[in-house]
């Protein structure tokens, strides 16, 4: 796995420090006394686990899986939310929701999730991402909290995957081009 890494973009210490700092920013914003935290699975699991340990507020955690339709290009923008959404939707009325995702790229994921939740009678809806790519679509999408702005490159580690691999890397890294190309063949 280590030999597949081209370079470390953000190392584990910088991630840890900024995630703690971001939690402070979230806690000092108008955060309700009790929140419903919705981690978008699977990419946000490591970020969320670190973030919530610095968030001294009563919360329930309702993970939501979101995936692109099998066999269709992610460019189509069509996403499928897990079956847990229906059950969760019933309990969202009056809730103060904080959606947490790993990375803001095209904005499709957060757009669809916020739209779906917005129609559930929530009291408030906020969004938080670990990473935001420096591309027009991502920058144009309004998000409440961002830990890092990064170049428009494909990154893995700290929860993020390439074809389901590399999530366990403690640093956020860029893979060697041949790794990505060989796997795509
Ligand atoms: P969006 O819907 O295009 O904003 O993309 C969000 C989702 O695409 C993320 O939750 C990731 O699962 C995936 N994604 C986008 N860019 C990357 C990347 O650089 N590395 C790993 N996953 C990514
Ligand atoms: Mg992914």
PDB file of C-alpha atoms and ligand atoms in Angstrom:
ATOM      1  CA  UNK A   1       0.000   0.000   0.000  1.00  0.00           C
ATOM      2  CA  UNK A   2       2.790   2.458   0.923  1.00  0.00           C
ATOM      3  CA  UNK A   3       4.452   2.005  -2.477  1.00  0.00           C
ATOM      4  CA  UNK A   4       1.260   3.253  -4.177  1.00  0.00           C
ATOM      5  CA  UNK A   5       1.560   6.691  -2.577  1.00  0.00           C
ATOM      6  CA  UNK A   6       2.939   9.504  -4.701  1.00  0.00           C
ATOM      7  CA  UNK A   7       2.897  12.140  -1.959  1.00  0.00           C
ATOM      8  CA  UNK A   8       1.260  13.106   1.291  1.00  0.00           C
ATOM      9  CA  UNK A   9      -1.059  16.070   0.807  1.00  0.00           C
ATOM     10  CA  UNK A  10      -2.122  16.524   4.460  1.00  0.00           C
ATOM     11  CA  UNK A  11      -0.423  14.553   7.210  1.00  0.00           C
ATOM     12  CA  UNK A  12      -2.154  13.037  10.247  1.00  0.00           C
ATOM     13  CA  UNK A  13      -1.031  15.732  12.686  1.00  0.00           C
ATOM     14  CA  UNK A  14      -2.267  18.573  10.503  1.00  0.00           C
ATOM     15  CA  UNK A  15      -5.551  16.685  10.035  1.00  0.00           C
ATOM     16  CA  UNK A  16      -5.925  16.159  13.791  1.00  0.00           C
ATOM     17  CA  UNK A  17      -5.149  19.786  14.642  1.00  0.00           C
ATOM     18  CA  UNK A  18      -7.495  21.251  12.068  1.00  0.00           C
ATOM     19  CA  UNK A  19     -10.348  18.838  12.884  1.00  0.00           C
ATOM     20  CA  UNK A  20     -10.113  19.878  16.559  1.00  0.00           C
ATOM     21  CA  UNK A  21     -10.071  23.533  15.520  1.00  0.00           C
ATOM     22  CA  UNK A  22     -13.049  23.040  13.199  1.00  0.00           C
ATOM     23  CA  UNK A  23     -15.021  21.403  16.010  1.00  0.00           C
ATOM     24  CA  UNK A  24     -14.382  24.543  18.046  1.00  0.00           C
ATOM     25  CA  UNK A  25     -15.727  26.654  15.187  1.00  0.00           C
ATOM     26  CA  UNK A  26     -18.826  24.460  14.914  1.00  0.00           C
ATOM     27  CA  UNK A  27     -19.386  24.501  18.671  1.00  0.00           C
ATOM     28  CA  UNK A  28     -19.152  28.271  18.809  1.00  0.00           C
ATOM     29  CA  UNK A  29     -21.572  28.758  15.898  1.00  0.00           C
ATOM     30  CA  UNK A  30     -25.267  28.767  16.774  1.00  0.00           C
ATOM     31  CA  UNK A  31     -25.309  25.095  17.593  1.00  0.00           C
ATOM     32  CA  UNK A  32     -28.518  23.771  19.115  1.00  0.00           C
ATOM     33  CA  UNK A  33     -28.509  22.012  22.500  1.00  0.00           C
ATOM     34  CA  UNK A  34     -29.143  18.701  20.836  1.00  0.00           C
ATOM     35  CA  UNK A  35     -28.243  17.908  17.251  1.00  0.00           C
ATOM     36  CA  UNK A  36     -28.764  15.098  14.771  1.00  0.00           C
ATOM     37  CA  UNK A  37     -25.464  14.369  13.099  1.00  0.00           C
ATOM     38  CA  UNK A  38     -25.707  12.665   9.718  1.00  0.00           C
ATOM     39  CA  UNK A  39     -22.375  11.255   8.489  1.00  0.00           C
ATOM     40  CA  UNK A  40     -22.425  10.383   4.792  1.00  0.00           C
ATOM     41  CA  UNK A  41     -20.990   6.881   4.604  1.00  0.00           C
ATOM     42  CA  UNK A  42     -18.470   5.546   4.060  1.00  0.00           C
ATOM     43  CA  UNK A  43     -15.943   8.263   3.347  1.00  0.00           C
ATOM     44  CA  UNK A  44     -16.675  10.446   6.395  1.00  0.00           C
ATOM     45  CA  UNK A  45     -16.297   7.779   9.083  1.00  0.00           C
ATOM     46  CA  UNK A  46     -12.784   8.688  10.243  1.00  0.00           C
ATOM     47  CA  UNK A  47     -13.410  12.423  10.083  1.00  0.00           C
ATOM     48  CA  UNK A  48     -16.653  12.076  12.040  1.00  0.00           C
ATOM     49  CA  UNK A  49     -15.062   9.859  14.680  1.00  0.00           C
ATOM     50  CA  UNK A  50     -12.400  12.509  15.317  1.00  0.00           C
ATOM     51  CA  UNK A  51     -14.748  15.494  15.024  1.00  0.00           C
ATOM     52  CA  UNK A  52     -17.384  14.340  17.503  1.00  0.00           C
ATOM     53  CA  UNK A  53     -14.825  13.755  20.233  1.00  0.00           C
ATOM     54  CA  UNK A  54     -14.314  17.523  20.212  1.00  0.00           C
ATOM     55  CA  UNK A  55     -18.014  18.406  20.076  1.00  0.00           C
ATOM     56  CA  UNK A  56     -19.364  18.659  23.616  1.00  0.00           C
ATOM     57  CA  UNK A  57     -23.025  18.686  22.657  1.00  0.00           C
ATOM     58  CA  UNK A  58     -25.771  16.129  23.026  1.00  0.00           C
ATOM     59  CA  UNK A  59     -26.202  14.368  19.706  1.00  0.00           C
ATOM     60  CA  UNK A  60     -27.629  11.370  18.019  1.00  0.00           C
ATOM     61  CA  UNK A  61     -25.728   9.951  15.071  1.00  0.00           C
ATOM     62  CA  UNK A  62     -27.643   8.733  12.047  1.00  0.00           C
ATOM     63  CA  UNK A  63     -25.270   7.472   9.305  1.00  0.00           C
ATOM     64  CA  UNK A  64     -26.582   7.654   5.760  1.00  0.00           C
ATOM     65  CA  UNK A  65     -25.151   5.743   2.833  1.00  0.00           C
ATOM     66  CA  UNK A  66     -25.217   7.450  -0.526  1.00  0.00           C
ATOM     67  CA  UNK A  67     -24.003   5.800  -3.694  1.00  0.00           C
ATOM     68  CA  UNK A  68     -24.153   6.379  -7.406  1.00  0.00           C
ATOM     69  CA  UNK A  69     -26.461   4.075  -9.306  1.00  0.00           C
ATOM     70  CA  UNK A  70     -24.603   0.960 -10.377  1.00  0.00           C
ATOM     71  CA  UNK A  71     -23.732   0.917 -14.051  1.00  0.00           C
ATOM     72  CA  UNK A  72     -24.354   4.604 -14.463  1.00  0.00           C
ATOM     73  CA  UNK A  73     -21.725   7.278 -14.670  1.00  0.00           C
ATOM     74  CA  UNK A  74     -21.351   9.441 -11.554  1.00  0.00           C
ATOM     75  CA  UNK A  75     -21.489  12.326 -14.028  1.00  0.00           C
ATOM     76  CA  UNK A  76     -25.184  11.603 -14.439  1.00  0.00           C
ATOM     77  CA  UNK A  77     -25.538  13.040 -10.950  1.00  0.00           C
ATOM     78  CA  UNK A  78     -28.073  10.393  -9.997  1.00  0.00           C
ATOM     79  CA  UNK A  79     -27.498   9.116  -6.487  1.00  0.00           C
ATOM     80  CA  UNK A  80     -29.205   6.543  -4.354  1.00  0.00           C
ATOM     81  CA  UNK A  81     -29.697   6.968  -0.637  1.00  0.00           C
ATOM     82  CA  UNK A  82     -29.693   3.887   1.558  1.00  0.00           C
ATOM     83  CA  UNK A  83     -32.934   2.349   2.839  1.00  0.00           C
ATOM     84  CA  UNK A  84     -32.144   3.837   6.268  1.00  0.00           C
ATOM     85  CA  UNK A  85     -33.162   7.231   4.918  1.00  0.00           C
ATOM     86  CA  UNK A  86     -36.873   6.476   5.070  1.00  0.00           C
ATOM     87  CA  UNK A  87     -36.757   5.543   8.708  1.00  0.00           C
ATOM     88  CA  UNK A  88     -34.535   8.489   9.520  1.00  0.00           C
ATOM     89  CA  UNK A  89     -36.806  10.903   7.649  1.00  0.00           C
ATOM     90  CA  UNK A  90     -39.672  10.136  10.048  1.00  0.00           C
ATOM     91  CA  UNK A  91     -37.576  11.308  12.984  1.00  0.00           C
ATOM     92  CA  UNK A  92     -36.212  14.499  11.472  1.00  0.00           C
ATOM     93  CA  UNK A  93     -39.155  16.816  12.146  1.00  0.00           C
ATOM     94  CA  UNK A  94     -37.950  19.608  14.428  1.00  0.00           C
ATOM     95  CA  UNK A  95     -34.381  18.280  14.463  1.00  0.00           C
ATOM     96  CA  UNK A  96     -31.242  20.407  14.192  1.00  0.00           C
ATOM     97  CA  UNK A  97     -29.329  18.467  11.550  1.00  0.00           C
ATOM     98  CA  UNK A  98     -25.619  18.619  10.779  1.00  0.00           C
ATOM     99  CA  UNK A  99     -24.650  16.686   7.643  1.00  0.00           C
ATOM    100  CA  UNK A 100     -20.994  15.646   7.502  1.00  0.00           C
ATOM    101  CA  UNK A 101     -19.298  14.511   4.300  1.00  0.00           C
ATOM    102  CA  UNK A 102     -15.721  13.704   3.367  1.00  0.00           C
ATOM    103  CA  UNK A 103     -15.270  15.827   0.261  1.00  0.00           C
ATOM    104  CA  UNK A 104     -17.127  18.399  -1.783  1.00  0.00           C
ATOM    105  CA  UNK A 105     -16.379  17.738  -5.431  1.00  0.00           C
ATOM    106  CA  UNK A 106     -19.248  18.260  -7.887  1.00  0.00           C
ATOM    107  CA  UNK A 107     -21.656  19.075  -5.053  1.00  0.00           C
ATOM    108  CA  UNK A 108     -24.183  16.445  -6.221  1.00  0.00           C
ATOM    109  CA  UNK A 109     -24.095  14.441  -3.005  1.00  0.00           C
ATOM    110  CA  UNK A 110     -24.705  17.340  -0.668  1.00  0.00           C
ATOM    111  CA  UNK A 111     -27.234  18.891  -3.002  1.00  0.00           C
ATOM    112  CA  UNK A 112     -29.383  15.769  -3.084  1.00  0.00           C
ATOM    113  CA  UNK A 113     -29.046  14.983   0.603  1.00  0.00           C
ATOM    114  CA  UNK A 114     -29.843  18.544   1.720  1.00  0.00           C
ATOM    115  CA  UNK A 115     -32.827  18.649  -0.628  1.00  0.00           C
ATOM    116  CA  UNK A 116     -34.174  15.357   0.695  1.00  0.00           C
ATOM    117  CA  UNK A 117     -33.690  16.392   4.324  1.00  0.00           C
ATOM    118  CA  UNK A 118     -35.009  19.870   3.742  1.00  0.00           C
ATOM    119  CA  UNK A 119     -38.407  18.374   2.992  1.00  0.00           C
ATOM    120  CA  UNK A 120     -38.538  16.472   6.317  1.00  0.00           C
ATOM    121  CA  UNK A 121     -39.543  19.417   8.493  1.00  0.00           C
ATOM    122  CA  UNK A 122     -36.131  19.921  10.110  1.00  0.00           C
ATOM    123  CA  UNK A 123     -35.652  22.893  12.462  1.00  0.00           C
ATOM    124  CA  UNK A 124     -32.247  23.687  10.955  1.00  0.00           C
ATOM    125  CA  UNK A 125     -29.893  22.145   8.438  1.00  0.00           C
ATOM    126  CA  UNK A 126     -26.132  22.690   8.374  1.00  0.00           C
ATOM    127  CA  UNK A 127     -23.360  21.103   6.360  1.00  0.00           C
ATOM    128  CA  UNK A 128     -19.748  20.304   7.103  1.00  0.00           C
ATOM    129  CA  UNK A 129     -17.039  18.814   4.886  1.00  0.00           C
ATOM    130  CA  UNK A 130     -13.487  17.754   5.557  1.00  0.00           C
ATOM    131  CA  UNK A 131     -12.283  18.750   2.087  1.00  0.00           C
ATOM    132  CA  UNK A 132     -13.401  21.098  -0.645  1.00  0.00           C
ATOM    133  CA  UNK A 133     -11.794  20.858  -4.055  1.00  0.00           C
ATOM    134  CA  UNK A 134     -10.725  24.003  -5.821  1.00  0.00           C
ATOM    135  CA  UNK A 135     -13.116  23.671  -8.716  1.00  0.00           C
ATOM    136  CA  UNK A 136     -15.983  25.864  -9.759  1.00  0.00           C
ATOM    137  CA  UNK A 137     -18.805  23.470  -8.892  1.00  0.00           C
ATOM    138  CA  UNK A 138     -17.478  22.859  -5.384  1.00  0.00           C
ATOM    139  CA  UNK A 139     -16.773  26.507  -4.647  1.00  0.00           C
ATOM    140  CA  UNK A 140     -20.230  27.485  -5.892  1.00  0.00           C
ATOM    141  CA  UNK A 141     -21.975  25.133  -3.481  1.00  0.00           C
ATOM    142  CA  UNK A 142     -22.802  26.800  -0.143  1.00  0.00           C
ATOM    143  CA  UNK A 143     -21.464  24.790   2.795  1.00  0.00           C
ATOM    144  CA  UNK A 144     -21.337  25.923   6.421  1.00  0.00           C
ATOM    145  CA  UNK A 145     -18.049  24.418   7.604  1.00  0.00           C
ATOM    146  CA  UNK A 146     -14.940  23.366   5.634  1.00  0.00           C
ATOM    147  CA  UNK A 147     -11.789  21.943   7.209  1.00  0.00           C
ATOM    148  CA  UNK A 148      -9.466  22.191   4.184  1.00  0.00           C
ATOM    149  CA  UNK A 149      -9.511  23.608   0.674  1.00  0.00           C
ATOM    150  CA  UNK A 150      -7.407  21.342  -1.534  1.00  0.00           C
ATOM    151  CA  UNK A 151      -6.276  21.348  -5.186  1.00  0.00           C
ATOM    152  CA  UNK A 152      -8.526  19.616  -7.726  1.00  0.00           C
ATOM    153  CA  UNK A 153      -6.753  16.268  -7.426  1.00  0.00           C
ATOM    154  CA  UNK A 154      -7.913  12.758  -6.563  1.00  0.00           C
ATOM    155  CA  UNK A 155      -7.035  12.003  -2.944  1.00  0.00           C
ATOM    156  CA  UNK A 156      -7.356   8.951  -0.695  1.00  0.00           C
ATOM    157  CA  UNK A 157      -6.803   8.073   2.943  1.00  0.00           C
ATOM    158  CA  UNK A 158      -8.343   9.259   6.223  1.00  0.00           C
ATOM    159  CA  UNK A 159     -11.566   7.537   5.152  1.00  0.00           C
ATOM    160  CA  UNK A 160     -11.491   8.349   1.437  1.00  0.00           C
ATOM    161  CA  UNK A 161     -11.184   5.505  -1.044  1.00  0.00           C
ATOM    162  CA  UNK A 162     -10.166   4.548  -4.513  1.00  0.00           C
ATOM    163  CA  UNK A 163     -12.363   1.604  -5.558  1.00  0.00           C
ATOM    164  CA  UNK A 164     -12.948   0.913  -1.846  1.00  0.00           C
ATOM    165  CA  UNK A 165      -9.242   0.691  -0.998  1.00  0.00           C
ATOM    166  CA  UNK A 166      -6.888   2.986   0.949  1.00  0.00           C
ATOM    167  CA  UNK A 167      -9.471   4.251   3.488  1.00  0.00           C
ATOM    168  CA  UNK A 168      -7.243   3.130   6.366  1.00  0.00           C
ATOM    169  CA  UNK A 169      -4.288   5.363   5.441  1.00  0.00           C
ATOM    170  CA  UNK A 170      -3.848   7.788   8.350  1.00  0.00           C
ATOM    171  CA  UNK A 171      -2.678  10.629   6.059  1.00  0.00           C
ATOM    172  CA  UNK A 172      -4.477  12.182   3.121  1.00  0.00           C
ATOM    173  CA  UNK A 173      -2.438  11.254   0.043  1.00  0.00           C
ATOM    174  CA  UNK A 174      -2.240  11.389  -3.745  1.00  0.00           C
ATOM    175  CA  UNK A 175      -1.699   8.013  -5.456  1.00  0.00           C
ATOM    176  CA  UNK A 176       0.858   7.340  -8.170  1.00  0.00           C
ATOM    177  CA  UNK A 177      -0.776   7.773 -11.592  1.00  0.00           C
ATOM    178  CA  UNK A 178       0.002   4.195 -12.683  1.00  0.00           C
ATOM    179  CA  UNK A 179      -1.909   2.788  -9.671  1.00  0.00           C
ATOM    180  CA  UNK A 180      -5.043   4.618 -10.709  1.00  0.00           C
ATOM    181  CA  UNK A 181      -4.596   3.731 -14.384  1.00  0.00           C
ATOM    182  CA  UNK A 182      -3.871   0.035 -13.799  1.00  0.00           C
ATOM    183  CA  UNK A 183      -6.867  -0.337 -11.506  1.00  0.00           C
ATOM    184  CA  UNK A 184      -9.094   1.355 -14.062  1.00  0.00           C
ATOM    185  CA  UNK A 185      -8.170  -1.204 -16.757  1.00  0.00           C
TER     186      UNK A 185
HETATM  187  P1  LIG B   1     -19.667  15.069  -5.182  1.00  0.00           P
HETATM  188  O1  LIG B   1     -21.034  14.456  -5.019  1.00  0.00           O
HETATM  189  O2  LIG B   1     -19.215  15.121  -6.609  1.00  0.00           O
HETATM  190  O3  LIG B   1     -19.493  16.392  -4.450  1.00  0.00           O
HETATM  191  O4  LIG B   1     -18.613  14.060  -4.578  1.00  0.00           O
HETATM  192  C1  LIG B   1     -18.684  13.620  -3.313  1.00  0.00           C
HETATM  193  C2  LIG B   1     -18.275  12.150  -3.237  1.00  0.00           C
HETATM  194  O5  LIG B   1     -17.437  11.719  -4.317  1.00  0.00           O
HETATM  195  C3  LIG B   1     -17.464  12.002  -1.991  1.00  0.00           C
HETATM  196  O6  LIG B   1     -18.287  11.720  -0.873  1.00  0.00           O
HETATM  197  C4  LIG B   1     -16.520  10.884  -2.349  1.00  0.00           C
HETATM  198  O7  LIG B   1     -17.103   9.638  -2.049  1.00  0.00           O
HETATM  199  C5  LIG B   1     -16.327  10.978  -3.844  1.00  0.00           C
HETATM  200  N1  LIG B   1     -15.088  11.706  -4.193  1.00  0.00           N
HETATM  201  C6  LIG B   1     -14.981  12.873  -4.850  1.00  0.00           C
HETATM  202  N2  LIG B   1     -13.699  13.248  -4.992  1.00  0.00           N
HETATM  203  C7  LIG B   1     -12.954  12.290  -4.401  1.00  0.00           C
HETATM  204  C8  LIG B   1     -11.515  12.115  -4.214  1.00  0.00           C
HETATM  205  O8  LIG B   1     -10.660  12.917  -4.589  1.00  0.00           O
HETATM  206  N3  LIG B   1     -11.166  10.975  -3.562  1.00  0.00           N
HETATM  207  C9  LIG B   1     -12.045  10.048  -3.097  1.00  0.00           C
HETATM  208  N4  LIG B   1     -13.383  10.191  -3.239  1.00  0.00           N
HETATM  209  C10 LIG B   1     -13.834  11.304  -3.893  1.00  0.00           C
HETATM  210 MG1  LIG B   2     -16.181   7.330  -2.277  1.00  0.00          MG
END
